[in-house]
Coordinates of C-alpha atoms and ligand atoms in Angstrom, one line a residue:
X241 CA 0.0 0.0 0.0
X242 CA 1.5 3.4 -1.3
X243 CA 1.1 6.4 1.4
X244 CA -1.8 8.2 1.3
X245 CA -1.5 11.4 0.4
X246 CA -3.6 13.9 2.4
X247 CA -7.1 15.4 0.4
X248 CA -8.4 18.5 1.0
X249 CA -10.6 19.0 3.3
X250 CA -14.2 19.3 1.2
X251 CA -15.8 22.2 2.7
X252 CA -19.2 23.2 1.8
X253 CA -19.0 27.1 1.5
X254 CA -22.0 29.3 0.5
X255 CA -20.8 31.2 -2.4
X256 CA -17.8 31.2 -5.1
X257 CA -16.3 34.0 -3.3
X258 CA -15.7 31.6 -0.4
X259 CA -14.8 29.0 -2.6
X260 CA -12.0 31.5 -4.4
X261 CA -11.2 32.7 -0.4
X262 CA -10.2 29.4 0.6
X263 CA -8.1 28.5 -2.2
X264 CA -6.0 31.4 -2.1
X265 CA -6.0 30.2 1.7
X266 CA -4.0 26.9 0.5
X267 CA -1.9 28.3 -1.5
X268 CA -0.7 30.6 0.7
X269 CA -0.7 28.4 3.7
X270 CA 1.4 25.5 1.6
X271 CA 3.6 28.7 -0.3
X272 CA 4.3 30.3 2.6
X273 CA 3.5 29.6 6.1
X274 CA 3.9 25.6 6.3
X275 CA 7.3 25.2 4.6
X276 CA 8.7 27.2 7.4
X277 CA 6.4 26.2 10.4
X278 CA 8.4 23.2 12.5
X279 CA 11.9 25.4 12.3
X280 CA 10.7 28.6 12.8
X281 CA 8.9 27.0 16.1
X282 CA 11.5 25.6 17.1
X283 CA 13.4 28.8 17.0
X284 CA 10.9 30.8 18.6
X285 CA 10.5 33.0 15.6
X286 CA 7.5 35.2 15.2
X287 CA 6.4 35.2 11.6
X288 CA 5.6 38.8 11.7
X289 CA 5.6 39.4 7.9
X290 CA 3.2 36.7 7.7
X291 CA 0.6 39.1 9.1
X292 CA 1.6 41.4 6.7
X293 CA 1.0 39.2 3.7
X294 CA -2.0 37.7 5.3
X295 CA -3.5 41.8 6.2
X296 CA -2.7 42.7 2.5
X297 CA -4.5 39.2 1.5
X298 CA -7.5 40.7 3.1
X299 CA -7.3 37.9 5.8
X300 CA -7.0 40.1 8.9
X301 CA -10.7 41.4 9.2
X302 CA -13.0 38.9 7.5
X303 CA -15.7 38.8 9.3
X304 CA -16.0 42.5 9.6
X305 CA -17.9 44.9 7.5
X306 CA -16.5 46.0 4.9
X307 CA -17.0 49.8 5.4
X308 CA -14.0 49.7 7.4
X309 CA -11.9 47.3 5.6
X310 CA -12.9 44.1 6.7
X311 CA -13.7 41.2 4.6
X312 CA -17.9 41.2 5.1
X313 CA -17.6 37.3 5.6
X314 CA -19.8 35.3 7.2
X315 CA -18.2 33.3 10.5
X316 CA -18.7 30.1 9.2
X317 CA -16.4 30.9 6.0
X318 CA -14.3 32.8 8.5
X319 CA -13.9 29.9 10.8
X320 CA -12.9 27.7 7.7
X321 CA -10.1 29.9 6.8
X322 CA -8.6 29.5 10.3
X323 CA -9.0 26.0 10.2
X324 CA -7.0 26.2 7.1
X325 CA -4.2 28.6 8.8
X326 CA -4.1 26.6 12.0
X327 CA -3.6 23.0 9.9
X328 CA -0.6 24.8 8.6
X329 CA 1.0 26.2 11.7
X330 CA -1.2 26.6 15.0
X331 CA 0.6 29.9 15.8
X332 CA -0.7 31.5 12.5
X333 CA -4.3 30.2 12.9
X334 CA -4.3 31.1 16.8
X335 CA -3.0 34.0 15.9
X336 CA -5.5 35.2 13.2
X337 CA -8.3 34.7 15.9
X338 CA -6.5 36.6 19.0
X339 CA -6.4 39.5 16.3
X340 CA -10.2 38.9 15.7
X341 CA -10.8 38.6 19.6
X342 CA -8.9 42.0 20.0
X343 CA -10.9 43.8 17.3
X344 CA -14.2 42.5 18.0
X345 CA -15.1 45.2 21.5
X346 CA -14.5 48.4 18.7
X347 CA -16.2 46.8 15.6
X348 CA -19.5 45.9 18.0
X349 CA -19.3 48.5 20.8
X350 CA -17.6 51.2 19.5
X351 CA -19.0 54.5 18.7
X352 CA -19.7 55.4 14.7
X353 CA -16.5 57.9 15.5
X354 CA -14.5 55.3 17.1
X355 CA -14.8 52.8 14.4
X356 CA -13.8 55.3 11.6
X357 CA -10.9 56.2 13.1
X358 CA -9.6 53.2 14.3
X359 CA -11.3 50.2 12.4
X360 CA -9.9 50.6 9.1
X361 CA -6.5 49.9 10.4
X362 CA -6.8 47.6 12.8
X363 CA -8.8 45.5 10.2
X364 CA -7.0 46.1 7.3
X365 CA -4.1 48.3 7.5
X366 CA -1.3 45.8 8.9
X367 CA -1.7 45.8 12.9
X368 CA -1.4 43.2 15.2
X369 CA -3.6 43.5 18.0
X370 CA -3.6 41.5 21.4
X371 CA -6.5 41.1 24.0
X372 CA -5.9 41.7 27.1
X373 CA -8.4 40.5 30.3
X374 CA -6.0 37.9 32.4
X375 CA -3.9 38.7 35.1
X376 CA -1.4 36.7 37.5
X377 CA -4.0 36.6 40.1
X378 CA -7.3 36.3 37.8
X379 CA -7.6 33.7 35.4
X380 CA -11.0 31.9 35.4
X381 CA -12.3 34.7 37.5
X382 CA -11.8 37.6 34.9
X383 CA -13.9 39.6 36.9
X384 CA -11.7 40.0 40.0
X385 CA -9.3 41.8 37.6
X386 CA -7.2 44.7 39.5
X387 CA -5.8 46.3 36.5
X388 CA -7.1 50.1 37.9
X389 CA -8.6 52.6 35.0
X390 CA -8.8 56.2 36.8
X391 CA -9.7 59.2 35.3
X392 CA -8.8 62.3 36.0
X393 CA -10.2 65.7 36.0
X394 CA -9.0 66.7 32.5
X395 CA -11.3 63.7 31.2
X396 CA -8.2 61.4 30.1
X397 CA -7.9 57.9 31.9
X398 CA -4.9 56.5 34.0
X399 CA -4.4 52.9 34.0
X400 CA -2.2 50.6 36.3
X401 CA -1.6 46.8 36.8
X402 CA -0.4 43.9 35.2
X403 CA -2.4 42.3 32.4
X404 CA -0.9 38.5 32.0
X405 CA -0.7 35.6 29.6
X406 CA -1.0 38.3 26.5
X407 CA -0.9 36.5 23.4
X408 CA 1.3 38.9 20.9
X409 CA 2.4 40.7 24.2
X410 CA 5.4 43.4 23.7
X411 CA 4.5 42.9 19.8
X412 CA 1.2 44.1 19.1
X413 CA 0.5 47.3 17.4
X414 CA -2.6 47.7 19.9
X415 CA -4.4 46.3 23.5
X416 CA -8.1 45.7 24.1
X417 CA -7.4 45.9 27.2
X418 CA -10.4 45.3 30.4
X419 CA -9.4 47.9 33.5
X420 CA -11.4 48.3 37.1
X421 CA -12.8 52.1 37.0
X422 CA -15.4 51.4 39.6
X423 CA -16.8 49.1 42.6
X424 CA -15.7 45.2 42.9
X425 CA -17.0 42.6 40.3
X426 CA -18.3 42.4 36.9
X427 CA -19.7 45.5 36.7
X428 CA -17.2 47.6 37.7
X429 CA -14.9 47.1 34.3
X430 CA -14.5 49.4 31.6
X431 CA -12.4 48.1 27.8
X432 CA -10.0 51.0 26.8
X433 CA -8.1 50.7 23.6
X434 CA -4.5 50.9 24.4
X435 CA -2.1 51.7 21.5
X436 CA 1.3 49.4 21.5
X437 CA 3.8 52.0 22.1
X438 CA 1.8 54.3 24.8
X439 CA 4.3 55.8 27.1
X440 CA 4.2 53.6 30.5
X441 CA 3.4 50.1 28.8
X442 CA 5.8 47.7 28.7
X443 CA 6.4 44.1 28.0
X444 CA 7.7 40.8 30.4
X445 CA 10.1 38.2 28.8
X446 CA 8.2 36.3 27.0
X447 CA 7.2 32.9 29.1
X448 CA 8.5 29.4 28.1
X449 CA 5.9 27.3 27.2
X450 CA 5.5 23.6 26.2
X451 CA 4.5 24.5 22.6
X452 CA 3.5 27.8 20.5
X453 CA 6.9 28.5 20.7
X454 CA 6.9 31.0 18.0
X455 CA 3.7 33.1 19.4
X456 CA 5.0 35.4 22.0
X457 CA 3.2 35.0 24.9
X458 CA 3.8 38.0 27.7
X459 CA 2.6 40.1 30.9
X460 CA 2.3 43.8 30.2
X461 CA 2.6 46.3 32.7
X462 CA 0.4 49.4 32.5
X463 CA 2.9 51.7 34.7
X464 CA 0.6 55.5 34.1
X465 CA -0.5 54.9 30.7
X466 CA -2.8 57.9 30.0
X467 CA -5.5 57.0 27.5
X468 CA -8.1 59.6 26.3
X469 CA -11.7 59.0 26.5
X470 CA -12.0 58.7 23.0
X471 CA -10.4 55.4 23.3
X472 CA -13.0 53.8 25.7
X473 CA -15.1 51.3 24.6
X474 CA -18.5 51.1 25.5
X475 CA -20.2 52.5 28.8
X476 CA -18.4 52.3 31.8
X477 CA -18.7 49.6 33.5
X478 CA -20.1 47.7 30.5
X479 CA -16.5 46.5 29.7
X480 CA -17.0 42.4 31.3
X481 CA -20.0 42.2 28.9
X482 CA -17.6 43.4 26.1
X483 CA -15.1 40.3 27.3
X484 CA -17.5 38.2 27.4
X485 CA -19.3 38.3 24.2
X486 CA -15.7 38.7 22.4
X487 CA -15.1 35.2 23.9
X488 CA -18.3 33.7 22.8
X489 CA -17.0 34.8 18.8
X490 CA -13.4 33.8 20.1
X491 CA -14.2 30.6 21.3
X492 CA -15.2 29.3 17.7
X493 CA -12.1 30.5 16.1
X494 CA -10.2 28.3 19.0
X495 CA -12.5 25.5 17.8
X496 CA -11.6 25.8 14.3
X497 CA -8.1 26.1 15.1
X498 CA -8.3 23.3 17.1
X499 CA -10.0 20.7 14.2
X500 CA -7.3 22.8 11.6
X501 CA -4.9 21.0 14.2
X502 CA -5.9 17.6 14.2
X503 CA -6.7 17.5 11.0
X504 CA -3.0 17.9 10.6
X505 CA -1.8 15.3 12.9
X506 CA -5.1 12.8 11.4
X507 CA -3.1 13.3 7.5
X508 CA 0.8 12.8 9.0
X509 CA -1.0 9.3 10.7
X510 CA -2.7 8.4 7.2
X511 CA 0.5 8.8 5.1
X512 CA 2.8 7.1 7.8
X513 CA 0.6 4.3 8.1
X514 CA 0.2 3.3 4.8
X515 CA 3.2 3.8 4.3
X516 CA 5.4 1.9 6.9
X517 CA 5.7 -1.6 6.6
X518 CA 5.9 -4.3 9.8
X519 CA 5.0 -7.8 9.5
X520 CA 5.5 -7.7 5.9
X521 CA 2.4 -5.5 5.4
X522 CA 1.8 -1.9 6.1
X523 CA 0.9 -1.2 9.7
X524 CA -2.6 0.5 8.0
X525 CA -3.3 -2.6 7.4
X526 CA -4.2 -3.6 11.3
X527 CA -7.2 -3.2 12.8
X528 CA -6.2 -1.6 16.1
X529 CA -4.8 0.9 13.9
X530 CA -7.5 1.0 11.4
X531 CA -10.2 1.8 13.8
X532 CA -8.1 4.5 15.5
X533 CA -7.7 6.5 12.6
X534 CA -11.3 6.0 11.7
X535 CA -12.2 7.6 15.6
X536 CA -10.0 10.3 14.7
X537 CA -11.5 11.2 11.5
X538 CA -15.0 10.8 13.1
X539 CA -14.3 13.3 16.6
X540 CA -12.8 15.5 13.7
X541 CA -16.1 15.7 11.5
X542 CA -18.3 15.6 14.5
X543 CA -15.9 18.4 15.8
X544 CA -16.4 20.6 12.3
X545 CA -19.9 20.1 12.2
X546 CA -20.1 21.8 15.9
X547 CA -18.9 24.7 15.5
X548 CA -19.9 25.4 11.9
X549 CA -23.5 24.7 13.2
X550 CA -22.7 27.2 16.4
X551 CA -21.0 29.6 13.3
X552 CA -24.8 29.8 11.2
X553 CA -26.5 30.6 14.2
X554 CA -24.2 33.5 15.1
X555 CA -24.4 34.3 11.3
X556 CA -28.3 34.2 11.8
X557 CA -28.5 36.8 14.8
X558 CA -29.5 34.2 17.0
X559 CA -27.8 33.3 20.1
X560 CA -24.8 30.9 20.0
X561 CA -23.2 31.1 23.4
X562 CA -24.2 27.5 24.9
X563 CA -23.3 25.9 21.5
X564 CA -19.9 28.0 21.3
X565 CA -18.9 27.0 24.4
X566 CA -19.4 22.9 23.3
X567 CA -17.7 23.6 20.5
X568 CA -14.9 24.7 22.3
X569 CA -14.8 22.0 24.5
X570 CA -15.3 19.3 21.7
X571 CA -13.0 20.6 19.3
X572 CA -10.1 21.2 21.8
X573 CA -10.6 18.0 23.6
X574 CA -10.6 16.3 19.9
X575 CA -7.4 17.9 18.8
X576 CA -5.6 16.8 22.4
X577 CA -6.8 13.2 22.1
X578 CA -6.3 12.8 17.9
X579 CA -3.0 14.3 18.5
X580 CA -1.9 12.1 21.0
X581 CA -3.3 9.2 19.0
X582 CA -1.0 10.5 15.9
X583 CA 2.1 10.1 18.0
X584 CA 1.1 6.6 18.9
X585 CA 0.5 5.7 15.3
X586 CA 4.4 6.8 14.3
X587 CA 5.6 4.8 16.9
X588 CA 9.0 5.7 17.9
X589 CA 9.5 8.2 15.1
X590 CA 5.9 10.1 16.0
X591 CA 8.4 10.7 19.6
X592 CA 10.9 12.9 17.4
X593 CA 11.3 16.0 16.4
X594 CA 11.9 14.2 12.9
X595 CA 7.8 14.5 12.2
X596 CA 5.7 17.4 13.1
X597 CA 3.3 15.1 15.4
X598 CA 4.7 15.6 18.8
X599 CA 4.7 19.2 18.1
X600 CA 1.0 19.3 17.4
X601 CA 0.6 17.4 20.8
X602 CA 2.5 20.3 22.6
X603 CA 0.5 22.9 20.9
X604 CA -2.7 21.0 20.9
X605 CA -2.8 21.2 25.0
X606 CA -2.8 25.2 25.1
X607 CA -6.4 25.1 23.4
X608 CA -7.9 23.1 26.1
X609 CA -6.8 26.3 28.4
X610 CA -7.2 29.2 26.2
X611 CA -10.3 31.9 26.5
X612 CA -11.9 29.9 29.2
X613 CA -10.7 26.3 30.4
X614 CA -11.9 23.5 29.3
X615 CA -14.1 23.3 32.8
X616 CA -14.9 27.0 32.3
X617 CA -16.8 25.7 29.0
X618 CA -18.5 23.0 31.1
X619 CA -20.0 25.5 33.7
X620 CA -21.3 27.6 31.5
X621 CA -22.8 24.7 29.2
X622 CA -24.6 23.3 32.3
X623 CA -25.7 27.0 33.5
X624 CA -27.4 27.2 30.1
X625 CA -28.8 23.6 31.2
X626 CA -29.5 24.0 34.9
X627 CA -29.2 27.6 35.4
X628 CA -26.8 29.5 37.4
X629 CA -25.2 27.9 40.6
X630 CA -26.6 28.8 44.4
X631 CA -23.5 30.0 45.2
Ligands
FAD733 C1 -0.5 30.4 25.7 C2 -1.5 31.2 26.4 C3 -2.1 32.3 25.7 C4 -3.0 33.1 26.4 N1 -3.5 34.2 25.7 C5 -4.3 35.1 26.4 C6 -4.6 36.4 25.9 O1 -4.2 36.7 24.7 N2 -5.4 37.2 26.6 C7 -5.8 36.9 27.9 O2 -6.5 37.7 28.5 N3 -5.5 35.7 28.4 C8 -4.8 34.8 27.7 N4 -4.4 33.6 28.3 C9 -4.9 33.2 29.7 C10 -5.9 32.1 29.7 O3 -7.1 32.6 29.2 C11 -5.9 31.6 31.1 O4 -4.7 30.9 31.4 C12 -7.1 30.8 31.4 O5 -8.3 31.6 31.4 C13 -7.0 30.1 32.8 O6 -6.7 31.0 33.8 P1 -5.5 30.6 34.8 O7 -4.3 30.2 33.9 O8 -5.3 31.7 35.7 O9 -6.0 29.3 35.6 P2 -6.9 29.3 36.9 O10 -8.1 30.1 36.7 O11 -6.1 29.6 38.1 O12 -7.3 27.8 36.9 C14 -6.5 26.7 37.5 C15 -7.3 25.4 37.3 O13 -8.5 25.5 38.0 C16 -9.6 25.2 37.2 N5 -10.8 26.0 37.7 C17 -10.8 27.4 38.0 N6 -12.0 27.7 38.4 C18 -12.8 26.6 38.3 C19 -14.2 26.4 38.6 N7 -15.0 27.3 39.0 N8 -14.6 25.1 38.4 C20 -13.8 24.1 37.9 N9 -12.5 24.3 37.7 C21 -12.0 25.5 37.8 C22 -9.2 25.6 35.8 O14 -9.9 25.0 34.8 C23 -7.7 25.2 35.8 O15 -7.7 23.8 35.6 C24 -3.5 32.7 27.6 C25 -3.0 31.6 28.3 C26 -2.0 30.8 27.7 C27 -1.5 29.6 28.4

């Protein structure tokens, strides 16, 4: 048996424009972005002109309107193009969605004024941006944040505090970034839109993680950094909500990245299978591998279908929360346990550096804690289920 070469994925898109969107997609993601992906990781090398070539692509604000340079697509063709990026190199797809995340409080909650000014190049005009709501003492409970917004009489706001976990920290041309400008809790958050080189914000070393290697991931410190009303976002105190419902839309580009991912791994397990030979026949050719690959490919379709279904919905206007958050949760937990599966179907070899499997195992485990943990997405599946906890 000959290896397999991998098929592309068949997508069912709604128009020709999608069609034409995602073929450019390939050829840019086989061109340019996976030729270079396993060294460039393993160098810790940010592929920062990618974003360039991807923002003059148009690929930077698809699913924005196209009044202000975005790409007026709908999420479910949005989603497939990350899929696409992330099967290439995680850090690209990943990345492609933080800048979505970060975009998403201006586009739906800024002011007609705000958006012309701003929009048209954070969408379209080469930025980076980063989001910015953790902090080393507030993960899963965001809304204990101590990052402190205060304004002063002139009008302009002061912020201070560390902002952690930043993905595109100390590189990104701007910060949605969530501050405390009132009481305790939820409500007492505002989002201010930070620009990258404001005086007073700095970056951390970038931590060492298990995988992503090449997608700086920082704390920034807010030492003073005066920002001018104009660059609030939304009411004050309305700036959890804004977190929040970016997260719903962020989530599914986490999902898609996360099936782009095992996708990946599912094709490098296909060809090596066929290909390598034990017992005089290829080891495809057993049925404890045989049914493996046939669960991976089946999580992986029943992982597409998720959060392409939760994608229409949002597409629709109707709500999408509960079925983002599953499709968070499915997808990542699919592209942990397909991963791992493609090591174990390279044998020795799928434990090397020599194929790209393990490093999809490192890099599939961040999704599972990304924009919510994987028992984040649980809690507020079953609050959508059972309503919210006593306590
Ligand atoms: C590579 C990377 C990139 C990131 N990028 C960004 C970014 O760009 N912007 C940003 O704002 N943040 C970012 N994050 C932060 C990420 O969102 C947080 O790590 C995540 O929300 C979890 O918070 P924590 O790490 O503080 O864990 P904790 O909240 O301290 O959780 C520790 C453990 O307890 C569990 N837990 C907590 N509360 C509960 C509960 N109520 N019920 C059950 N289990 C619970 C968690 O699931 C976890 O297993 C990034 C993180 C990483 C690793």
């Amino acid at each position: 048996m000959p290896d397999r070469a991998p098929q592309p994925v068949d997508r069912q898109l709604p128009t020709d424009e999608a069609r034409d969107l995602i073929s450019l997609v390939r050829e840019i993601a086989q061109r340019e972005i996976a030729p270079h992906a396993a060294e460039e990781e393993d160098a810790g090398h940010f592929p920062r002109e990618l974003f360039t070539l991807l923002s003059e692509s148009g690929l930077l604000g698809l699913p924005y309107d196209s009044e202000y340079c975005g790409g007026d697509q709908p999420y479910e063709v949005y989603l497939q193009v990350l899929e696409e990026l992330a099967a290439a190199r995680l850090t690209v797809g990943l990345g492609v969605s933080v800048h979505s995340l970060s975009c998403h409080a201006l586009a739906q909650y800024g002011t007609k004024e705000q958006q012309a000014e701003y929009l048209p190049a954070m969408l379209g005009g080469g930025l980076l941006g980063a989001y910015g709501l953790s902090e080393p003492s507030s993960g899963s409970d965001a809304a204990s944040l101590r990052t402190k917004a205060v304004r002063e009489s002139g009008g302009d706001w002061v912020l201070h505090g560390t902002k952690a976990w930043i993905t595109h920290g100390g590189i990104a041309d701007f910060y949605t970034v969530m501050a405390r400008s009132g009481g305790e809790g939820a409500r007492g958050i505002t989002a201010f839109l930070v620009p990258g080189d404001a005086e007073g914000l700095s970056a951390a070393a970038p931590e060492k993680k298990m995988g992503m290697k090449g997608s700086p991931t920082a704390q920034i410190h807010l030492d003073g950094v005066r920002i001018s009303d104009a660059r609030r976002i939304g009411d004050e105190g309305q700036g959890f909500a804004i977190a929040l419902s970016a997260l719903d839309s962020g989530r599914l580009g986490i999902a898609a990245c996360a099936i782009g991912l095992a996708q990946a791994a599912l094709d490098e397990a296909v060809a090596y299978a066929t290909g390598r030979q034990q017992f005089g026949r290829p080891v495809a050719d057993f049925q404890g591998l045989r049914f493996m690959l046939a669960d991976m490919a089946t999580q992986i379709e029943a992982g597409r279908a998720l959060y392409l279904a939760a994608a229409r919905l949002r597409d629709a206007g109707r709500p999408f929360s509960r079925q983002a958050a599953m499709a968070k949760l499915h997808c990542t937990d699919t592209a942990m346990k397909v991963t791992t599966d493609a090591v174990q179907i390279l044998g020795g070899y799928g434990y090397t550096a020599d194929f790209p499997v393990e490093r999809y195992m490192r890099e599939a485990k961040v999704l599972q804690i990304v924009e919510g943990t994987n028992q984040i997405q649980r809690m507020v599946i079953a609050r959508h289920l059972a309503g919210p906890e006593s306590r």
